[in-house]
Tab-separated table of C-alpha atoms (C1' of nucleotides) in Angstrom:
chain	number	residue	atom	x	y	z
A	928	UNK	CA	-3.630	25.181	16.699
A	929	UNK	CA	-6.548	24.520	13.607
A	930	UNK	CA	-4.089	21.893	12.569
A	931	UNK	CA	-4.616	19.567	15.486
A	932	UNK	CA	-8.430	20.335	15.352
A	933	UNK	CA	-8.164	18.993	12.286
A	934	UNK	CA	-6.307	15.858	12.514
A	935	UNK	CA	-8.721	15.169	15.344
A	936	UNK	CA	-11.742	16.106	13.199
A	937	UNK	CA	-10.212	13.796	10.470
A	938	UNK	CA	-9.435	10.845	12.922
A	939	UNK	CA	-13.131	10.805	13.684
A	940	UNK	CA	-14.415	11.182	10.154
A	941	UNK	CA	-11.733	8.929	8.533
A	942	UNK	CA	-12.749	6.024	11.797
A	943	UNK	CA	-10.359	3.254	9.856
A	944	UNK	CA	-7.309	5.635	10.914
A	945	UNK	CA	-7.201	6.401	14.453
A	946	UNK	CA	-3.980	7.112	13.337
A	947	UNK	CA	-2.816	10.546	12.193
A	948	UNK	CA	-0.006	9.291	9.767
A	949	UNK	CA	-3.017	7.324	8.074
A	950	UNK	CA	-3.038	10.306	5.080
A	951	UNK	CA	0.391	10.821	4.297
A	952	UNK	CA	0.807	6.997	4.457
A	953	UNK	CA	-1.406	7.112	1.733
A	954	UNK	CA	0.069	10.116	-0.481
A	955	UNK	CA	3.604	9.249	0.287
A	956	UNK	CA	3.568	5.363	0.107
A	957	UNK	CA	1.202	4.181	-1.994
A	958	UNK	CA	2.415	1.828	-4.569
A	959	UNK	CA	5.211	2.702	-6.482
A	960	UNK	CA	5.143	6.353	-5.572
A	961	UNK	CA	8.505	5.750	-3.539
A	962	UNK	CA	10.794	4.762	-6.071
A	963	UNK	CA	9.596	7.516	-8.204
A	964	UNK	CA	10.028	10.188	-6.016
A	965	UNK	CA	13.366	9.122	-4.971
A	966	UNK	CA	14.084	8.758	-9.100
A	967	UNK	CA	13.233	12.229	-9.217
A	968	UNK	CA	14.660	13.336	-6.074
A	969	UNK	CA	18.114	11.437	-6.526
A	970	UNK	CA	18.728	12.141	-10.430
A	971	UNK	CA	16.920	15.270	-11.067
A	972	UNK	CA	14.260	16.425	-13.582
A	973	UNK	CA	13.883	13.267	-16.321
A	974	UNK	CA	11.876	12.872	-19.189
A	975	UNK	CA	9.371	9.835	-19.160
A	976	UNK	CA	10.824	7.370	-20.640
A	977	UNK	CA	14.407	8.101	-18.288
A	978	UNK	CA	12.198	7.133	-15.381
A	979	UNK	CA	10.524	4.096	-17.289
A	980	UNK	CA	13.968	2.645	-17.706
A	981	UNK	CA	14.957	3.419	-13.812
A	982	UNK	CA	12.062	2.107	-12.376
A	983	UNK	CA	12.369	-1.475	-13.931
A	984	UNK	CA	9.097	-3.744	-13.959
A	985	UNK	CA	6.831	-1.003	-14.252
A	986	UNK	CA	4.734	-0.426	-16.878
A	987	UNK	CA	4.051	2.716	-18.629
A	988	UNK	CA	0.392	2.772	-17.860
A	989	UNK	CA	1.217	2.605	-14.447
A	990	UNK	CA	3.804	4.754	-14.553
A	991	UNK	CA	1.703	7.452	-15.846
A	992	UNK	CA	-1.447	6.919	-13.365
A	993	UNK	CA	0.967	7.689	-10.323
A	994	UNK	CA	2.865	10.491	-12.252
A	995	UNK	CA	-0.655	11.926	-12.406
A	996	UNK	CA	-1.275	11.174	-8.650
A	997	UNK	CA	2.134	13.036	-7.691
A	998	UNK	CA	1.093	15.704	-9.927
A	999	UNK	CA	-2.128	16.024	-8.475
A	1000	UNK	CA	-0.903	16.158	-5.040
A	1001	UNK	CA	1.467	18.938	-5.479
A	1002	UNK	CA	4.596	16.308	-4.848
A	1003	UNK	CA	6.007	16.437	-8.721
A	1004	UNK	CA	5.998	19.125	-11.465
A	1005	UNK	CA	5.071	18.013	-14.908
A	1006	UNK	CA	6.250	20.216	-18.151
A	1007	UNK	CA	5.509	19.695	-21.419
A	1008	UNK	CA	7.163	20.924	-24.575
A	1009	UNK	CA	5.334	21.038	-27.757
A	1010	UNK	CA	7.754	19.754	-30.257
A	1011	UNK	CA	8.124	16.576	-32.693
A	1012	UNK	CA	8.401	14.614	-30.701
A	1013	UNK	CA	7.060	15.696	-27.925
A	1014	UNK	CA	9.130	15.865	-24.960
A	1015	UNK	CA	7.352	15.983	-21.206
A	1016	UNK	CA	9.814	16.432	-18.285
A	1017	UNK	CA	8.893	15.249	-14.679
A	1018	UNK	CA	10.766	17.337	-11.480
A	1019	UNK	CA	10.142	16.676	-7.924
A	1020	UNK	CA	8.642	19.973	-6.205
A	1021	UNK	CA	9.525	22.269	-3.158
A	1022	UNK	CA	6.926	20.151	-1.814
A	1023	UNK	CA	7.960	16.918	-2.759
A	1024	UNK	CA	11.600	17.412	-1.475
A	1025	UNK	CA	10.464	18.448	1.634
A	1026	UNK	CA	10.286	14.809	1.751
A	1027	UNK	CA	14.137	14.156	1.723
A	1028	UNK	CA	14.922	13.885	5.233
A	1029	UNK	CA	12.212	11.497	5.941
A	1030	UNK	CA	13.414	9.323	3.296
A	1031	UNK	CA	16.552	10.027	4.735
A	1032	UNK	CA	15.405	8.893	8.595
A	1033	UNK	CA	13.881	5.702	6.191
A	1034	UNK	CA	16.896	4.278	4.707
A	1035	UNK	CA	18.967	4.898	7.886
A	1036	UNK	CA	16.748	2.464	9.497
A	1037	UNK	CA	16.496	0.328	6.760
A	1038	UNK	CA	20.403	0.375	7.225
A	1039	UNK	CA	20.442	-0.630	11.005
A	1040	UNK	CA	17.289	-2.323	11.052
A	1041	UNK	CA	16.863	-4.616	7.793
A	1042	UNK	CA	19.117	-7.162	8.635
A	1043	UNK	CA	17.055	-7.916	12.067
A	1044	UNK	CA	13.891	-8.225	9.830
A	1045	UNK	CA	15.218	-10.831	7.667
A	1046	UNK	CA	16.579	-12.787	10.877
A	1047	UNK	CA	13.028	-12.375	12.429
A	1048	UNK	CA	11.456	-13.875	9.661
A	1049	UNK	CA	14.262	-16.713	9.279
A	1050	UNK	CA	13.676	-17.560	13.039
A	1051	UNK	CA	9.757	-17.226	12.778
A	1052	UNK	CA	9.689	-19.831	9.720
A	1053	UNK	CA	12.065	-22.115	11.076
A	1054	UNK	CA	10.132	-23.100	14.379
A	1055	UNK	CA	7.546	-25.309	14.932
A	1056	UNK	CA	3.761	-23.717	15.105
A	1057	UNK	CA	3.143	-22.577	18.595
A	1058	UNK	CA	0.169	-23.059	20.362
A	1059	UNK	CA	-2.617	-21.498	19.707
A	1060	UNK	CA	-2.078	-21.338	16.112
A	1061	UNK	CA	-3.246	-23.980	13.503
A	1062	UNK	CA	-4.291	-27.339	14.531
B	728	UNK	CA	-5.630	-23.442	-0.259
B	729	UNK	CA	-4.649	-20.768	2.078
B	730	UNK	CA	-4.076	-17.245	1.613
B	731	UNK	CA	-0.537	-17.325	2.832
B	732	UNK	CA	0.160	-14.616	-0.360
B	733	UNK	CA	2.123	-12.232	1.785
B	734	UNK	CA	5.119	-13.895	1.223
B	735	UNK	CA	4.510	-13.668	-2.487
B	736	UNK	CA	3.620	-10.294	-1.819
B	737	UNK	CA	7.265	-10.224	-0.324
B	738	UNK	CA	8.612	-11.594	-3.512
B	739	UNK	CA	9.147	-8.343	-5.024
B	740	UNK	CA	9.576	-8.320	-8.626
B	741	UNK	CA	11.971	-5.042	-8.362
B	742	UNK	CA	15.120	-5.324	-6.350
B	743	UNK	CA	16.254	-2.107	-4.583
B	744	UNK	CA	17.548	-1.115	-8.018
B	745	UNK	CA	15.453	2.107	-8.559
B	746	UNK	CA	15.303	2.792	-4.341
B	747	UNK	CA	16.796	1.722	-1.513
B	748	UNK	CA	14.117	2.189	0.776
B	749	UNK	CA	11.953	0.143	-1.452
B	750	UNK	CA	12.294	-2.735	1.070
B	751	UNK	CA	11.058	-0.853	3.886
B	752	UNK	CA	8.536	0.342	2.705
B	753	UNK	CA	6.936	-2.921	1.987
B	754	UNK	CA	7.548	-4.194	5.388
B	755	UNK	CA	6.618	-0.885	7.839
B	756	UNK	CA	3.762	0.343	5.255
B	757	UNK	CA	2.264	-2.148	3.490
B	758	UNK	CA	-1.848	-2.097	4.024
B	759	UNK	CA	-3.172	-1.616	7.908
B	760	UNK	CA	0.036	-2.288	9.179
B	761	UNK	CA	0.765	1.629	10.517
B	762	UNK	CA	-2.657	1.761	12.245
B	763	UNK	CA	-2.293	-1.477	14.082
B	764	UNK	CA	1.676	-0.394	14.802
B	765	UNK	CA	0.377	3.160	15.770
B	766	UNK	CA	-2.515	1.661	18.178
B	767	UNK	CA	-0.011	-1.001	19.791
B	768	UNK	CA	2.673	1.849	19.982
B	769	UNK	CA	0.525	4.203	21.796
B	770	UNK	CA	-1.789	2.178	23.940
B	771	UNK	CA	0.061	-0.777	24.495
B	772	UNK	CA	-0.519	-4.762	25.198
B	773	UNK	CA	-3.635	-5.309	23.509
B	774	UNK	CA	-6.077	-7.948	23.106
B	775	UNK	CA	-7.089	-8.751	19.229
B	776	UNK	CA	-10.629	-7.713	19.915
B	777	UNK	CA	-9.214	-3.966	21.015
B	778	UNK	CA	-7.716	-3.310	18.439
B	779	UNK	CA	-10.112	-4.981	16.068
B	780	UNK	CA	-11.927	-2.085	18.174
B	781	UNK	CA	-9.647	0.348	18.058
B	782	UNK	CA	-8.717	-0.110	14.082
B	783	UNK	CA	-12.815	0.274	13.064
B	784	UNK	CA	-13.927	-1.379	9.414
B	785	UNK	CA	-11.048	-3.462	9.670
B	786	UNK	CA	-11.993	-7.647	9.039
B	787	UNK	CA	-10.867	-9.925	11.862
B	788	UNK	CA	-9.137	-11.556	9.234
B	789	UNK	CA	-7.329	-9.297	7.474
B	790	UNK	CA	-6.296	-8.295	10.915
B	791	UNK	CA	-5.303	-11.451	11.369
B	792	UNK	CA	-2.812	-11.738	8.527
B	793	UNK	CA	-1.265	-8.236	9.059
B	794	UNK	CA	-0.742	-8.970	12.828
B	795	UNK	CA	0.748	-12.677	11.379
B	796	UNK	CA	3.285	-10.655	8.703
B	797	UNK	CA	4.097	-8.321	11.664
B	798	UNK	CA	4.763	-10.878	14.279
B	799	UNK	CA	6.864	-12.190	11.864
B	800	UNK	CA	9.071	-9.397	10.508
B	801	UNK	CA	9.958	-9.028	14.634
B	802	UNK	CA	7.936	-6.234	15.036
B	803	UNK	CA	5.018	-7.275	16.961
B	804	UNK	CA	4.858	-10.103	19.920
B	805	UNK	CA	2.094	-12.137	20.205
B	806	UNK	CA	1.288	-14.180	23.457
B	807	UNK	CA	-0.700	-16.567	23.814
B	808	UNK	CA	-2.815	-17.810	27.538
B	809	UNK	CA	-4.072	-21.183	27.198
B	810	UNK	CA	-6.746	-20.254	28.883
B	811	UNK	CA	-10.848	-20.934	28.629
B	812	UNK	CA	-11.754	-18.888	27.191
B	813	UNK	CA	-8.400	-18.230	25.041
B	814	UNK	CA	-6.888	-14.912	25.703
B	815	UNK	CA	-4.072	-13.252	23.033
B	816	UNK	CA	-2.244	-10.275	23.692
B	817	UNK	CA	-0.531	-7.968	21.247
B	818	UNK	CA	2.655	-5.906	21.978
B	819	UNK	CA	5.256	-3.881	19.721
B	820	UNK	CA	8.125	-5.277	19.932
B	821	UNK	CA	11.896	-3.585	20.657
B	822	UNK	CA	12.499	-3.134	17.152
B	823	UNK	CA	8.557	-1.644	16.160
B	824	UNK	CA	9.608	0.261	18.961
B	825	UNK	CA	12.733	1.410	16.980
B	826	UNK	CA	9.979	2.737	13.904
B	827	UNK	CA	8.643	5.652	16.689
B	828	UNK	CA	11.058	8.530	15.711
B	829	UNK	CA	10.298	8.193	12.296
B	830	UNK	CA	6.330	7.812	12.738
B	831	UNK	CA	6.648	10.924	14.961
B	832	UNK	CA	8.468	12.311	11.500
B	833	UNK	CA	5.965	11.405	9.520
B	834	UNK	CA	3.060	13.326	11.807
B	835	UNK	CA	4.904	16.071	12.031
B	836	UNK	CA	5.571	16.388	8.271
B	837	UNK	CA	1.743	15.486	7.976
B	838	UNK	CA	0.463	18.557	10.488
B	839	UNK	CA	2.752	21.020	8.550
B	840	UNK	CA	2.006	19.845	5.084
B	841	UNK	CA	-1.160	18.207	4.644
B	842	UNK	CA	-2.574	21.139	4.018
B	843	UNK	CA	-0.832	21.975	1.281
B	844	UNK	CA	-1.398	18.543	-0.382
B	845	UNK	CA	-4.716	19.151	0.029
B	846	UNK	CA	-4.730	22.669	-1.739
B	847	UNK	CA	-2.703	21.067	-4.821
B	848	UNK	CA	-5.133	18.887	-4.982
B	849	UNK	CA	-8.228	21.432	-5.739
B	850	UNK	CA	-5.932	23.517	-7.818
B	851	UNK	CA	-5.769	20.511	-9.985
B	852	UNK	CA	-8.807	19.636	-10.076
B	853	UNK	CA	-10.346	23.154	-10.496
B	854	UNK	CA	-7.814	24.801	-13.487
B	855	UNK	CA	-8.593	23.005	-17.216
B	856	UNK	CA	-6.577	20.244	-19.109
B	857	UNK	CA	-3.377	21.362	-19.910
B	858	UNK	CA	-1.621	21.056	-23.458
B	859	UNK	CA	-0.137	17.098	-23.824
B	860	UNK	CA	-3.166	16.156	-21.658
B	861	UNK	CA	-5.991	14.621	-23.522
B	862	UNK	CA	-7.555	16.022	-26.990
C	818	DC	C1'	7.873	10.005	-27.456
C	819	DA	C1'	4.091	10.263	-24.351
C	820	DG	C1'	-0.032	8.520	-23.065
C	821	DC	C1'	-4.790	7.191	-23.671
C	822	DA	C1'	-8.429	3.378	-24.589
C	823	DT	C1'	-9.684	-1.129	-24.290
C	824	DC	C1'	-9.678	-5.740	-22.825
C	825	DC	C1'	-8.404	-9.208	-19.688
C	826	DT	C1'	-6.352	-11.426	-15.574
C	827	DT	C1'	-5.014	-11.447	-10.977
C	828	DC	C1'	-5.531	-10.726	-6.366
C	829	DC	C1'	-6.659	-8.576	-2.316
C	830	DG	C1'	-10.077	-7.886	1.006
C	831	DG	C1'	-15.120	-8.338	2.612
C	832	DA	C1'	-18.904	-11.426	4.144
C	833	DT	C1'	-20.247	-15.514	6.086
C	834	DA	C1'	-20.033	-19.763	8.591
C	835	DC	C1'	-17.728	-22.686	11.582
C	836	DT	C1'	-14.120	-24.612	15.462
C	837	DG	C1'	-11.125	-25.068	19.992
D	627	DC	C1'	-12.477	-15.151	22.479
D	628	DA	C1'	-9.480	-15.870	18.696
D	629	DG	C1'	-9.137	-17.398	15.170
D	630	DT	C1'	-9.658	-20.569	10.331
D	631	DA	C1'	-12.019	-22.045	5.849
D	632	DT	C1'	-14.539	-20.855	1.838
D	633	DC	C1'	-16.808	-18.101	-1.594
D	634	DC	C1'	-17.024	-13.985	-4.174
D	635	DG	C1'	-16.957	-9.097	-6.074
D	636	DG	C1'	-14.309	-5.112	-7.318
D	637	DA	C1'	-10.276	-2.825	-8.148
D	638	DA	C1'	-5.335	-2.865	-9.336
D	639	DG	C1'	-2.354	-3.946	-12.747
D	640	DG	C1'	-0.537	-6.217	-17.285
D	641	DA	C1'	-0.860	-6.511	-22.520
D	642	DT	C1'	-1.979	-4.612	-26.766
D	643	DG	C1'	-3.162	-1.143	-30.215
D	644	DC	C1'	-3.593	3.425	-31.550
D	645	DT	C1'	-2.972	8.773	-31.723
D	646	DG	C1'	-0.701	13.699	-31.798
DNA sequence: CAGCATCCTTCCGGATACTG
DNA sequence: CAGTATCCGGAAGGATGCTG
């Protein structure tokens, strides 16, 4: 397989990720880049401003910086249509949906598994500092 | 002042309106947190200095504070000898545990796909600005 | 409408030095 | 060893103004 000789080659390049999911971590999750994809994924092929009002809180500069990033990395299809005004379209590619079931997997846990996050964190800022921590 | 800003970090400005999996995201992969899950998934109970090892060109203190947010989302244990000199062990926890499926998703999606990321990416980068792109 | 340019602020995260 | 405290630089991200 040239695909595990690579990830091993990358692992020792890329030392900070001894950890093969360190990439897609990266292409997949990086800021913001979730919601969009699932925008695109969940509602279809949307202009820009149809995403800009999904997305809430995010600005349009930003918006178009990780459009540009998904575009780049094969995960979103941009098309553009020269009228007045112009009118770009964003779609989510072959590539991009290949993506579904892992979001999928995702939200499943966040299903199950949310709930026992929040009650961790409750529990962990309710009791006293333990030893070995602060003074 | 301290730099307790992860819970601020926590205080998300968008609620899952746009994505559901928004929340998850933030907790399982924020920065550093998937290699220091990955390392204390696959080689178990750890001291901090292994994985400070292990995880290379990562700060003891940033370490720190992403084995701190862990520990408290539940999905990391931290214990503590009061011994001289003092001796603190990392583990995942049951529900970090829970995450492996999905991380083993995530590799597997990353050895078939990569690739083609990676090809997307040149084809960008080598074929000039398209119409609605610059002046 | 889409998005680029510019300025400006915030905020990680790195480096260093110091304790129990 | 396992942290904490402090300072600081660079990059991410917001706000504004302007084009095709």
């Amino acid at each position: 397989m040239t695909e595990t000789t690579l990830e091993m080659a990358r692992a020792e390049i890329d030392p900070e990720a001894a950890c093969p999911i360190a990439p897609v971590v990266d292409i997949v999750f990086s800021r913001w880049t979730t919601p969009i994809l699932w925008a695109l994924n969940e509602y279809g092929r949307q202009r820009f401003v149809e995403l800009e009002r999904r997305i809430t809180s995010i600005t349009p500069k930003v918006l178009t910086q990780r459009l540009r990033q998904l575009e780049r990395d094969g995960l979103v299809v941009r098309t553009y249509h020269p009228e007045v005004p112009p009118r770009v379209e964003y779609e989510i590619s072959e590539l991009g949906r290949s993506l579904a079931p892992l979001f999928a997997s995702l939200a499943e846990w966040a299903a199950g598994n949310l709930e026992k996050v929040e009650r961790a964190r409750q529990d962990y800022d309710g009791r006293e500092p333990l030893p070995g921590r602060r003074a």
